[in-house]
């Protein structure tokens, strides 16, 4: 089987500054959801990933992640926002 990823083309999608500010919150939430799922499956923190022992070095607070790890979550969040816009949806903040 030859798998060829085919993500939405978001290269021409621009996000407003206020929507870009959501990226960090969404990135942090992405990490929190991932960590909660892992922990519910019995995973714990370990300085080195060990699938047999179910230990993972990423099971730490988002703020303690390396910039490389944070960038992975930020990219996921940013691409999600761009796909939403590419599909014709609008993201607006509700008035308080």
PDB file of C-alpha atoms in Angstrom:
ATOM      1  CA  UNK A   1       0.000   0.000   0.000  1.00  0.00           C
ATOM      2  CA  UNK A   2       1.365   3.393  -0.988  1.00  0.00           C
ATOM      3  CA  UNK A   3      -0.010   6.195   1.168  1.00  0.00           C
ATOM      4  CA  UNK A   4       0.296   9.742  -0.131  1.00  0.00           C
ATOM      5  CA  UNK A   5      -0.903  12.448   2.305  1.00  0.00           C
ATOM      6  CA  UNK A   6      -3.226  14.990   0.711  1.00  0.00           C
ATOM      7  CA  UNK A   7      -3.868  17.807   3.205  1.00  0.00           C
ATOM      8  CA  UNK A   8      -5.885  20.898   2.339  1.00  0.00           C
ATOM      9  CA  UNK A   9      -3.810  23.516   0.560  1.00  0.00           C
ATOM     10  CA  UNK A  10      -3.738  26.378   3.049  1.00  0.00           C
ATOM     11  CA  UNK A  11      -0.756  28.238   1.589  1.00  0.00           C
ATOM     12  CA  UNK A  12      -2.922  31.151   0.466  1.00  0.00           C
ATOM     13  CA  UNK A  13      -4.995  31.380   3.634  1.00  0.00           C
ATOM     14  CA  UNK A  14      -4.268  34.374   5.817  1.00  0.00           C
ATOM     15  CA  UNK A  15      -5.421  34.664   9.397  1.00  0.00           C
ATOM     16  CA  UNK A  16      -6.107  37.895  11.245  1.00  0.00           C
ATOM     17  CA  UNK A  17      -3.929  38.763  14.212  1.00  0.00           C
ATOM     18  CA  UNK A  18      -6.694  38.109  16.723  1.00  0.00           C
ATOM     19  CA  UNK A  19      -7.244  34.628  15.255  1.00  0.00           C
ATOM     20  CA  UNK A  20      -3.487  33.973  15.253  1.00  0.00           C
ATOM     21  CA  UNK A  21      -3.511  34.692  18.983  1.00  0.00           C
ATOM     22  CA  UNK A  22      -5.790  31.668  19.414  1.00  0.00           C
ATOM     23  CA  UNK A  23      -2.968  29.452  18.182  1.00  0.00           C
ATOM     24  CA  UNK A  24      -1.113  29.329  21.492  1.00  0.00           C
ATOM     25  CA  UNK A  25      -4.278  28.544  23.461  1.00  0.00           C
ATOM     26  CA  UNK A  26      -5.238  25.832  20.986  1.00  0.00           C
ATOM     27  CA  UNK A  27      -1.705  24.419  21.000  1.00  0.00           C
ATOM     28  CA  UNK A  28      -1.736  24.216  24.789  1.00  0.00           C
ATOM     29  CA  UNK A  29      -5.166  22.568  24.732  1.00  0.00           C
ATOM     30  CA  UNK A  30      -3.984  20.074  22.095  1.00  0.00           C
ATOM     31  CA  UNK A  31      -1.170  19.052  24.426  1.00  0.00           C
ATOM     32  CA  UNK A  32      -3.513  18.838  27.419  1.00  0.00           C
ATOM     33  CA  UNK A  33      -5.968  16.618  25.515  1.00  0.00           C
ATOM     34  CA  UNK A  34      -3.141  14.368  24.277  1.00  0.00           C
ATOM     35  CA  UNK A  35      -1.602  14.107  27.780  1.00  0.00           C
ATOM     36  CA  UNK A  36      -4.962  13.389  29.431  1.00  0.00           C
ATOM     37  CA  UNK A  37      -5.650  10.608  26.910  1.00  0.00           C
ATOM     38  CA  UNK A  38      -2.224   9.050  27.440  1.00  0.00           C
ATOM     39  CA  UNK A  39      -2.548   9.207  31.217  1.00  0.00           C
ATOM     40  CA  UNK A  40      -6.037   7.662  31.077  1.00  0.00           C
ATOM     41  CA  UNK A  41      -4.433   4.769  29.179  1.00  0.00           C
ATOM     42  CA  UNK A  42      -1.900   4.270  31.973  1.00  0.00           C
ATOM     43  CA  UNK A  43       1.056   6.223  30.579  1.00  0.00           C
ATOM     44  CA  UNK A  44       3.322   8.077  32.998  1.00  0.00           C
ATOM     45  CA  UNK A  45       6.217  10.474  32.711  1.00  0.00           C
ATOM     46  CA  UNK A  46       9.587   8.999  31.833  1.00  0.00           C
ATOM     47  CA  UNK A  47      12.743  10.832  30.775  1.00  0.00           C
ATOM     48  CA  UNK A  48      12.933   8.530  27.725  1.00  0.00           C
ATOM     49  CA  UNK A  49      10.006   7.161  25.740  1.00  0.00           C
ATOM     50  CA  UNK A  50       9.456   3.506  26.538  1.00  0.00           C
ATOM     51  CA  UNK A  51       6.370   1.969  24.967  1.00  0.00           C
ATOM     52  CA  UNK A  52       6.706  -1.231  26.995  1.00  0.00           C
ATOM     53  CA  UNK A  53       6.746   0.650  30.311  1.00  0.00           C
ATOM     54  CA  UNK A  54       4.267   3.204  28.943  1.00  0.00           C
ATOM     55  CA  UNK A  55       6.506   6.135  29.799  1.00  0.00           C
ATOM     56  CA  UNK A  56       6.785   9.324  27.746  1.00  0.00           C
ATOM     57  CA  UNK A  57       8.935  12.441  28.238  1.00  0.00           C
ATOM     58  CA  UNK A  58       6.165  14.650  26.851  1.00  0.00           C
ATOM     59  CA  UNK A  59       3.883  14.063  29.823  1.00  0.00           C
ATOM     60  CA  UNK A  60       4.790  17.393  31.373  1.00  0.00           C
ATOM     61  CA  UNK A  61       3.014  20.769  31.482  1.00  0.00           C
ATOM     62  CA  UNK A  62       2.905  22.580  28.132  1.00  0.00           C
ATOM     63  CA  UNK A  63       5.034  25.433  29.480  1.00  0.00           C
ATOM     64  CA  UNK A  64       7.841  22.952  30.201  1.00  0.00           C
ATOM     65  CA  UNK A  65       7.928  21.518  26.675  1.00  0.00           C
ATOM     66  CA  UNK A  66      10.835  22.390  24.404  1.00  0.00           C
ATOM     67  CA  UNK A  67      10.167  24.972  21.707  1.00  0.00           C
ATOM     68  CA  UNK A  68      10.382  22.184  19.102  1.00  0.00           C
ATOM     69  CA  UNK A  69       7.597  20.271  20.841  1.00  0.00           C
ATOM     70  CA  UNK A  70       5.491  23.415  21.294  1.00  0.00           C
ATOM     71  CA  UNK A  71       5.953  24.261  17.619  1.00  0.00           C
ATOM     72  CA  UNK A  72       4.473  20.887  16.654  1.00  0.00           C
ATOM     73  CA  UNK A  73       1.302  21.707  18.627  1.00  0.00           C
ATOM     74  CA  UNK A  74       1.247  25.305  17.315  1.00  0.00           C
ATOM     75  CA  UNK A  75       1.485  24.085  13.734  1.00  0.00           C
ATOM     76  CA  UNK A  76      -1.399  21.670  14.295  1.00  0.00           C
ATOM     77  CA  UNK A  77      -3.513  24.490  15.732  1.00  0.00           C
ATOM     78  CA  UNK A  78      -2.597  26.964  12.979  1.00  0.00           C
ATOM     79  CA  UNK A  79      -3.331  24.481  10.194  1.00  0.00           C
ATOM     80  CA  UNK A  80      -6.683  23.625  11.787  1.00  0.00           C
ATOM     81  CA  UNK A  81      -7.650  27.301  11.844  1.00  0.00           C
ATOM     82  CA  UNK A  82      -6.564  27.705   8.219  1.00  0.00           C
ATOM     83  CA  UNK A  83      -8.570  24.668   7.085  1.00  0.00           C
ATOM     84  CA  UNK A  84     -11.669  26.018   8.837  1.00  0.00           C
ATOM     85  CA  UNK A  85     -11.265  29.283   6.934  1.00  0.00           C
ATOM     86  CA  UNK A  86     -10.457  27.495   3.638  1.00  0.00           C
ATOM     87  CA  UNK A  87     -13.740  25.596   3.957  1.00  0.00           C
ATOM     88  CA  UNK A  88     -15.636  28.888   4.076  1.00  0.00           C
ATOM     89  CA  UNK A  89     -16.275  29.150   7.803  1.00  0.00           C
ATOM     90  CA  UNK A  90     -15.681  32.284   9.819  1.00  0.00           C
ATOM     91  CA  UNK A  91     -14.241  32.431  13.312  1.00  0.00           C
ATOM     92  CA  UNK A  92     -15.373  35.372  15.343  1.00  0.00           C
ATOM     93  CA  UNK A  93     -15.261  36.168  19.002  1.00  0.00           C
ATOM     94  CA  UNK A  94     -18.652  36.554  20.632  1.00  0.00           C
ATOM     95  CA  UNK A  95     -19.340  39.901  22.185  1.00  0.00           C
ATOM     96  CA  UNK A  96     -19.458  39.811  25.940  1.00  0.00           C
TER      97      UNK A  96
END
